[in-house]
XYZ file of C-alpha atoms in Angstrom:
393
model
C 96.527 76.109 84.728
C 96.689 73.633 87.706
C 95.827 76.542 90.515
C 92.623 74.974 91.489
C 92.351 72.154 94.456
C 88.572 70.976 92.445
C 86.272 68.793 94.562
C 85.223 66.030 92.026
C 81.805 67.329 91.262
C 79.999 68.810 88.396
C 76.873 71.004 88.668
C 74.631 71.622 85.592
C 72.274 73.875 87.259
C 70.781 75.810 90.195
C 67.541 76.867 91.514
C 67.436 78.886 95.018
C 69.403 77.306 97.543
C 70.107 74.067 95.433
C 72.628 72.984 92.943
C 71.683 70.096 90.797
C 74.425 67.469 88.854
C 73.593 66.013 85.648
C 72.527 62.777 87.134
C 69.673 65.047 88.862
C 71.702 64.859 92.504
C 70.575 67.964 94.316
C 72.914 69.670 96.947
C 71.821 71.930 99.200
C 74.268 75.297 98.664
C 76.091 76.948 101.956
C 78.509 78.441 99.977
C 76.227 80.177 97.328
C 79.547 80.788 95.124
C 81.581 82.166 97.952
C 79.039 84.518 98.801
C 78.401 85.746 95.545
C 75.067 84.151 94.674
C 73.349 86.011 97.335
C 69.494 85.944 95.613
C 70.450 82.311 95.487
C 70.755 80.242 91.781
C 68.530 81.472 89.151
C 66.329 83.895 90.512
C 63.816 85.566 88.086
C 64.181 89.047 88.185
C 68.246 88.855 87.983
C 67.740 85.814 84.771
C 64.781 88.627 83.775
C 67.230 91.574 83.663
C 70.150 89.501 81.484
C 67.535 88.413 79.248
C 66.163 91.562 78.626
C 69.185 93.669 78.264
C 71.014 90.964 75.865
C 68.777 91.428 73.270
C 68.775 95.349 73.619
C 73.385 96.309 74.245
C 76.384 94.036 75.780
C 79.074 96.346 75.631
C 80.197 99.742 74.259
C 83.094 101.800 75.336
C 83.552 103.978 79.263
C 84.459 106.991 75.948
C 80.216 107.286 75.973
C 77.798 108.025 78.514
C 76.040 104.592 79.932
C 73.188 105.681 81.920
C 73.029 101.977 83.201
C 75.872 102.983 85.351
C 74.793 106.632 86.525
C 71.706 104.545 87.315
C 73.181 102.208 89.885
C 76.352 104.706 90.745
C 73.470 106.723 91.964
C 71.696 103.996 93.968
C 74.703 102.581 95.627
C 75.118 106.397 96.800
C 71.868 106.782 97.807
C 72.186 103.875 100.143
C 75.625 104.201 101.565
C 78.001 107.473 102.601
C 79.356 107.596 99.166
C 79.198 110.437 96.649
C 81.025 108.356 93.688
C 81.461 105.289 92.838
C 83.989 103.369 90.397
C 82.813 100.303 88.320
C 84.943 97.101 88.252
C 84.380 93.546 86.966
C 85.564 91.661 90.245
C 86.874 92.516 94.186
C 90.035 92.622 93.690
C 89.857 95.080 90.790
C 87.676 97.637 93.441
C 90.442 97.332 96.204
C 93.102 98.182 93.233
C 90.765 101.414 92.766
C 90.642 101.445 96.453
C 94.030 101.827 96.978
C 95.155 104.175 93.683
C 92.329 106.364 95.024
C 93.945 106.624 98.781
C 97.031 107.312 97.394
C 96.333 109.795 94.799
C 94.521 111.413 97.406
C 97.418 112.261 99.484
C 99.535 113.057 95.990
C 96.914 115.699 95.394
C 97.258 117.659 98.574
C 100.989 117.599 98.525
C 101.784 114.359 100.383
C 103.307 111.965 97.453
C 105.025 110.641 100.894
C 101.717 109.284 101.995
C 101.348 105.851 100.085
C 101.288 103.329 103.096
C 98.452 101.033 103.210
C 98.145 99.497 106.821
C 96.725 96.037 106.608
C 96.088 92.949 108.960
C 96.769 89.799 109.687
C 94.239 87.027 107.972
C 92.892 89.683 105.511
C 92.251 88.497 102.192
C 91.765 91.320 99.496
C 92.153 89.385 96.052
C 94.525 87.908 94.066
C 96.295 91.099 91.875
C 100.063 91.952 93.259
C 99.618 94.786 94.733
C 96.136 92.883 96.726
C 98.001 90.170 97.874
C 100.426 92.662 98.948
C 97.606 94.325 100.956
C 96.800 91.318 102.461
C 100.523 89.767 103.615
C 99.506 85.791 103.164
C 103.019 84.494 103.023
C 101.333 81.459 100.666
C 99.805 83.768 98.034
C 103.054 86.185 98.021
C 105.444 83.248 97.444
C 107.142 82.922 94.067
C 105.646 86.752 92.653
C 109.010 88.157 93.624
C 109.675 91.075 96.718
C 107.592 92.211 99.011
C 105.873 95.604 96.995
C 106.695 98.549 99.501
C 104.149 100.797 100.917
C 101.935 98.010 102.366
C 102.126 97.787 106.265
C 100.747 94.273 107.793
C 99.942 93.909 111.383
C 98.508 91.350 113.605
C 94.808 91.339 114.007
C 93.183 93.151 116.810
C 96.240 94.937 118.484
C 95.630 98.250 119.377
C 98.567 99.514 119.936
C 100.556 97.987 116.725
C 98.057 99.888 115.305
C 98.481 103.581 116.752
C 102.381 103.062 117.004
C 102.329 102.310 113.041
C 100.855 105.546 112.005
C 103.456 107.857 110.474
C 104.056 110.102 108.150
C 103.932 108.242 105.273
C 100.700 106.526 106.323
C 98.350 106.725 103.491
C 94.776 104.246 104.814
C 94.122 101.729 106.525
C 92.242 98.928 105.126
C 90.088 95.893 106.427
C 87.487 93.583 106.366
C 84.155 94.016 108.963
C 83.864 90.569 109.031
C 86.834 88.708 107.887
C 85.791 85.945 105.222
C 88.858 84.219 104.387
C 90.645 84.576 107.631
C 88.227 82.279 109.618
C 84.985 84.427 109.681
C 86.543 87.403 112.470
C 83.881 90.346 113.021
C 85.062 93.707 114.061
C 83.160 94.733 116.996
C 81.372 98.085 116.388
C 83.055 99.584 119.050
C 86.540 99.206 117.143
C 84.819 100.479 113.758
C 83.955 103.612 115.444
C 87.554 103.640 116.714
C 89.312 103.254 113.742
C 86.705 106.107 112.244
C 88.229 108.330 115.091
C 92.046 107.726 114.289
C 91.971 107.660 110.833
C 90.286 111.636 111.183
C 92.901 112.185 113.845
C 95.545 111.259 111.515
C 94.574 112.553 108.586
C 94.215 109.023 106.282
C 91.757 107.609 104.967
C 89.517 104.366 106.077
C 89.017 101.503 103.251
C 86.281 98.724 104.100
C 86.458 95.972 101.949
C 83.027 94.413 102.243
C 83.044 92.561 99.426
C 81.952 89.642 101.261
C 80.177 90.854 104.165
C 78.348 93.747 102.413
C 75.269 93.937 100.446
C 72.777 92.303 102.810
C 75.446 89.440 104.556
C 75.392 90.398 107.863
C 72.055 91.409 108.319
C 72.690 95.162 107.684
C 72.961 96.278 103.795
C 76.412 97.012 104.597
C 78.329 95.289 107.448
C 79.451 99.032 108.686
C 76.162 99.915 109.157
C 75.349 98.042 112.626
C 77.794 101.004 113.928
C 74.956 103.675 112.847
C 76.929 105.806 110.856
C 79.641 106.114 113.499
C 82.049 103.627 111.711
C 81.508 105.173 107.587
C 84.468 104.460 105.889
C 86.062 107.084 103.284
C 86.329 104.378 100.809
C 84.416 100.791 100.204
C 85.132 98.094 98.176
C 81.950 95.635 97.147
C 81.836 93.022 94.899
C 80.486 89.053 94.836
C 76.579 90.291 95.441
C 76.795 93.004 93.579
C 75.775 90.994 90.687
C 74.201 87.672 92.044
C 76.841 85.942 90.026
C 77.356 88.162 87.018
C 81.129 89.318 87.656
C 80.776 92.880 88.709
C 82.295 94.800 91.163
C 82.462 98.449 92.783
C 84.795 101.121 94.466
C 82.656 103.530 96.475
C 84.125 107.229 97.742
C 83.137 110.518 99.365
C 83.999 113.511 97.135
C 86.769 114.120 99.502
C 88.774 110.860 99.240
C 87.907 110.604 95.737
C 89.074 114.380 94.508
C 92.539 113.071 93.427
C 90.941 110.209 90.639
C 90.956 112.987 87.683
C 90.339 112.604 84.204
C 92.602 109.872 83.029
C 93.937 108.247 86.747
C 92.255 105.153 85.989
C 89.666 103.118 84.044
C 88.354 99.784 82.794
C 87.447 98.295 79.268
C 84.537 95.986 80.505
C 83.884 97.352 83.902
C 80.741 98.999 84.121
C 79.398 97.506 81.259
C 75.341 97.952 80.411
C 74.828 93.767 80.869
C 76.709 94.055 84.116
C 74.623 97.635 85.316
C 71.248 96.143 84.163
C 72.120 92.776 86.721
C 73.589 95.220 89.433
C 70.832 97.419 89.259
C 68.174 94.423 90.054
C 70.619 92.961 92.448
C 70.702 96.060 93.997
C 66.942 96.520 94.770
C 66.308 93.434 95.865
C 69.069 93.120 97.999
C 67.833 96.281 99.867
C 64.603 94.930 100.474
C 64.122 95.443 105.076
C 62.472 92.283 104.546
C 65.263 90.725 103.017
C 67.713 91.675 105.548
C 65.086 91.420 108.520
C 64.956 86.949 107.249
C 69.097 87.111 106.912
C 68.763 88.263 110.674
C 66.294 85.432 111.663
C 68.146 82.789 110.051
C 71.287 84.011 111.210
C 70.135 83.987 114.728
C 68.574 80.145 114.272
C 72.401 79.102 112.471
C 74.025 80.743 115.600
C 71.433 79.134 118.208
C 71.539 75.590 116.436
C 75.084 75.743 115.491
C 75.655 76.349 119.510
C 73.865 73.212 120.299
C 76.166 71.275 117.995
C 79.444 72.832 119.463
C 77.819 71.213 122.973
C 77.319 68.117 121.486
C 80.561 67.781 119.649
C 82.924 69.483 121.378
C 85.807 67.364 119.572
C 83.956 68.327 116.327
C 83.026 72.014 117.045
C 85.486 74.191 119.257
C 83.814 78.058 118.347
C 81.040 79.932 116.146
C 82.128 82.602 114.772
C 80.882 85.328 112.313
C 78.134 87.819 111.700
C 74.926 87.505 110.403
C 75.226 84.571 107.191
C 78.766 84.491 107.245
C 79.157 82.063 109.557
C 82.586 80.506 110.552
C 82.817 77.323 112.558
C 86.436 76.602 114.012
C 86.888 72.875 114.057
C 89.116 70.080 115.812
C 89.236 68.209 112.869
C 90.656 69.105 109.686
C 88.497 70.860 107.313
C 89.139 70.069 104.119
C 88.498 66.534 105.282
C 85.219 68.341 107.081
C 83.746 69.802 103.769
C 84.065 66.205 101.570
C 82.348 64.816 105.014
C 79.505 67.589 104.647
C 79.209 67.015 100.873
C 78.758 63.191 101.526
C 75.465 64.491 103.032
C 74.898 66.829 100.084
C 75.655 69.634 101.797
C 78.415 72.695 99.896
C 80.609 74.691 102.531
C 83.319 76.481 102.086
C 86.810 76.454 103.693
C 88.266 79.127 105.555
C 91.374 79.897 107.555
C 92.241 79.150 110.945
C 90.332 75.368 110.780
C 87.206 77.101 109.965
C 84.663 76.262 107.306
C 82.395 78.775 106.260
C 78.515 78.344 106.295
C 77.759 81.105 103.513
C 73.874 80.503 101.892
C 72.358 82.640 99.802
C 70.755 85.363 102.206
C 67.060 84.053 100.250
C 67.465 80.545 102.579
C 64.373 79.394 104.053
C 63.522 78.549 107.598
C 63.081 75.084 106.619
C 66.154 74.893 104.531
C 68.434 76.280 107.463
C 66.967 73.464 109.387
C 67.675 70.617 106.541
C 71.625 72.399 107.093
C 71.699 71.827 110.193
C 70.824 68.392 109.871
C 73.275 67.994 107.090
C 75.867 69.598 108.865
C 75.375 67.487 112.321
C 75.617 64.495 110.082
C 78.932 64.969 109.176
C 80.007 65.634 112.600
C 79.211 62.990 113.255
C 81.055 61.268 111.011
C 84.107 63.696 111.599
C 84.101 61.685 115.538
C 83.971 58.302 114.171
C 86.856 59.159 111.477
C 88.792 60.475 114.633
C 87.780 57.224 116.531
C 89.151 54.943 114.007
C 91.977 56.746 113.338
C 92.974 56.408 117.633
């Protein structure tokens, strides 16, 4: 099907931050998938754990036990505030869970009335009906017929919108640390602990969808961790570097929120799969490394400092940095779809994003040296964005 604006280019493989054509061009990879291939392309002990576990079981059935799954169900919890966890193959497949879970949750203390999921403006939750519905983009609603009812979208950041659209048939809230899609927006920690506070005052539940900025993006395993256990959600969706690249995903409760999923409320053919569990499981550990996420802090903070230079330099070019840790949004004066062929003229990937912003998303394994060759990449093409504008005057 025609759904996909392609860039004219064709990689045949990967290795760490690089993507190579067949005609042995290298390009050096901001995007990393979308954030997915976080160890960066081909990294040994993720190729090491397909290999071995496709020559030992693919797939069997979620009717038997697969103790790859209690496995990493059991890490995930370890690491986060969870006390289950639901296996998916993608994102938008754990914010589905996510939101049958906050709903059934309500149903089972007596509140069927309680289905409202509260949303914002610039989210982007996946591609299903009822998570496009979650996230309100007029452009991915169009044509799928009616509005679905019990979704509630307001505009980012307000408040009061917020408090004043808490009712009775309020169900969760759900949203994005560190908005990907929607131009790279971080909550500030103070407004995680916040909406921690009014969900318990309320009586709904909290949904974080970090699949984007969780796992090891922003510095902290999970991007609601820089508010110290203050901002927990009840519910978490991850995803993208969950498997390095090997579609799996993950919907992550406390016993509480998740009481109401019984025996027979939901399930998956694939998800949770031993190929996928074996590749999550790796992922998992390495991606929990403190010396991982200490580097992703130190290259973060060099992006930010360089990326600050450029936005004196080329004001025209670069009008804000925005973003946490390595997801990295840069609001331009100049379009950016035009931006990212300009940055892939210098061999450099990024992706798009909304409000004018293109995303600077590398695998979290990016050297010192590598953010460096980026930046030079990236400066480059600003400069090339002024002399477009230039001719065009």
């Amino acid at each position: 099907m025609g759904v996909y604006n392609r860039a004219p280019l064709a990689f045949e493989r990967g290795e760490g931050a690089r993507l190579f054509t067949a005609e042995g061009d290298a390009y050096l990879d901001c995007m990393a998938g979308i954030a997915v291939n976080a160890l960066g392309h081909s990294h040994p002990r993720l190729v090491q754990a397909v290999k071995d576990q496709a020559e030992k079981l693919w797939h069997v059935s979620n009717i038997f036990q697969i103790p790859g799954q209690e496995a990493l169900a059991k890490r995930l919890c370890a690491e986060t505030f969870a006390d289950m966890v639901f296996f998916t193959n993608s994102g938008t497949e754990a914010v589905e869970c996510a939101i049958k879970t906050a709903r059934k949750y309500h149903w089972a203390r007596g509140n069927p009335e309680r289905i409202d999921i509260i949303g914002f403006e610039g989210s982007f939750h996946g591609r299903t009906v009822a998570a496009v519905n979650a996230s309100g983009n007029k452009s991915y609603l169009e044509g799928f017929g009616p509005p679905l009812p019990g979704f509630v979208q307001l505009p980012y950041g307000d408040h009061e919108a917020l408090k004043a659209a808490i009712g009775p048939t309020t169900a969760a809230i759900i949203i994005e640390p560190v908005q990907g899609e929607g131009g790279a927006r971080a909550l500030p920690v103070a407004c995680m602990k916040g909406l921690r506070k009014l969900c318990d005052e309320h009586g709904i539940l909290l949904i974080y969808d970090e699949i984007q900025c969780g796992l090891g993006r922003t510095g902290r395993l999970f991007a609601h961790d820089w508010a110290d256990g203050e901002g927990d959600p009840d519910i978490m969706c991850v995803a993208k570097a969950l498997g390095g690249g090997f579609p799996v995903g993950a919907c992550l409760a406390t016993a509480e929120a998740g009481a109401g999923m019984s025996v027979g409320s939901h399930g998956s053919t694939y998800g949770g799969n031993p190929l996928a569990m074996a590749v999550g499981l790796a992922a998992v550990d390495e991606l929990a490394k403190p010396e991982l996420l200490a580097h992703v802090r130190e290259v973060a903070g060099y992006f930010n400092q360089q990326l600050a230079g450029l936005k004196d330099r080329y004001p025209d070019v670069v009008l804000d940095i925005r973003g946490k840790g390595l997801l990295i949004g840069v609001k331009l004066g100049t379009p950016n779809r035009e931006f990212m062929q300009l940055a892939r003229d210098q061999h450099l990937l990024v992706a798009g994003g909304g409000d004018n912003c293109v995303r600077l998303l590398p695998p979290l394994t990016l050297t010192l040296d590598e953010a460096r060759e980026a930046i030079e990449r990236f400066e480059r093409a600003c400069e090339a964005a002024r002399a477009k504008a230039k001719e065009a005057a």
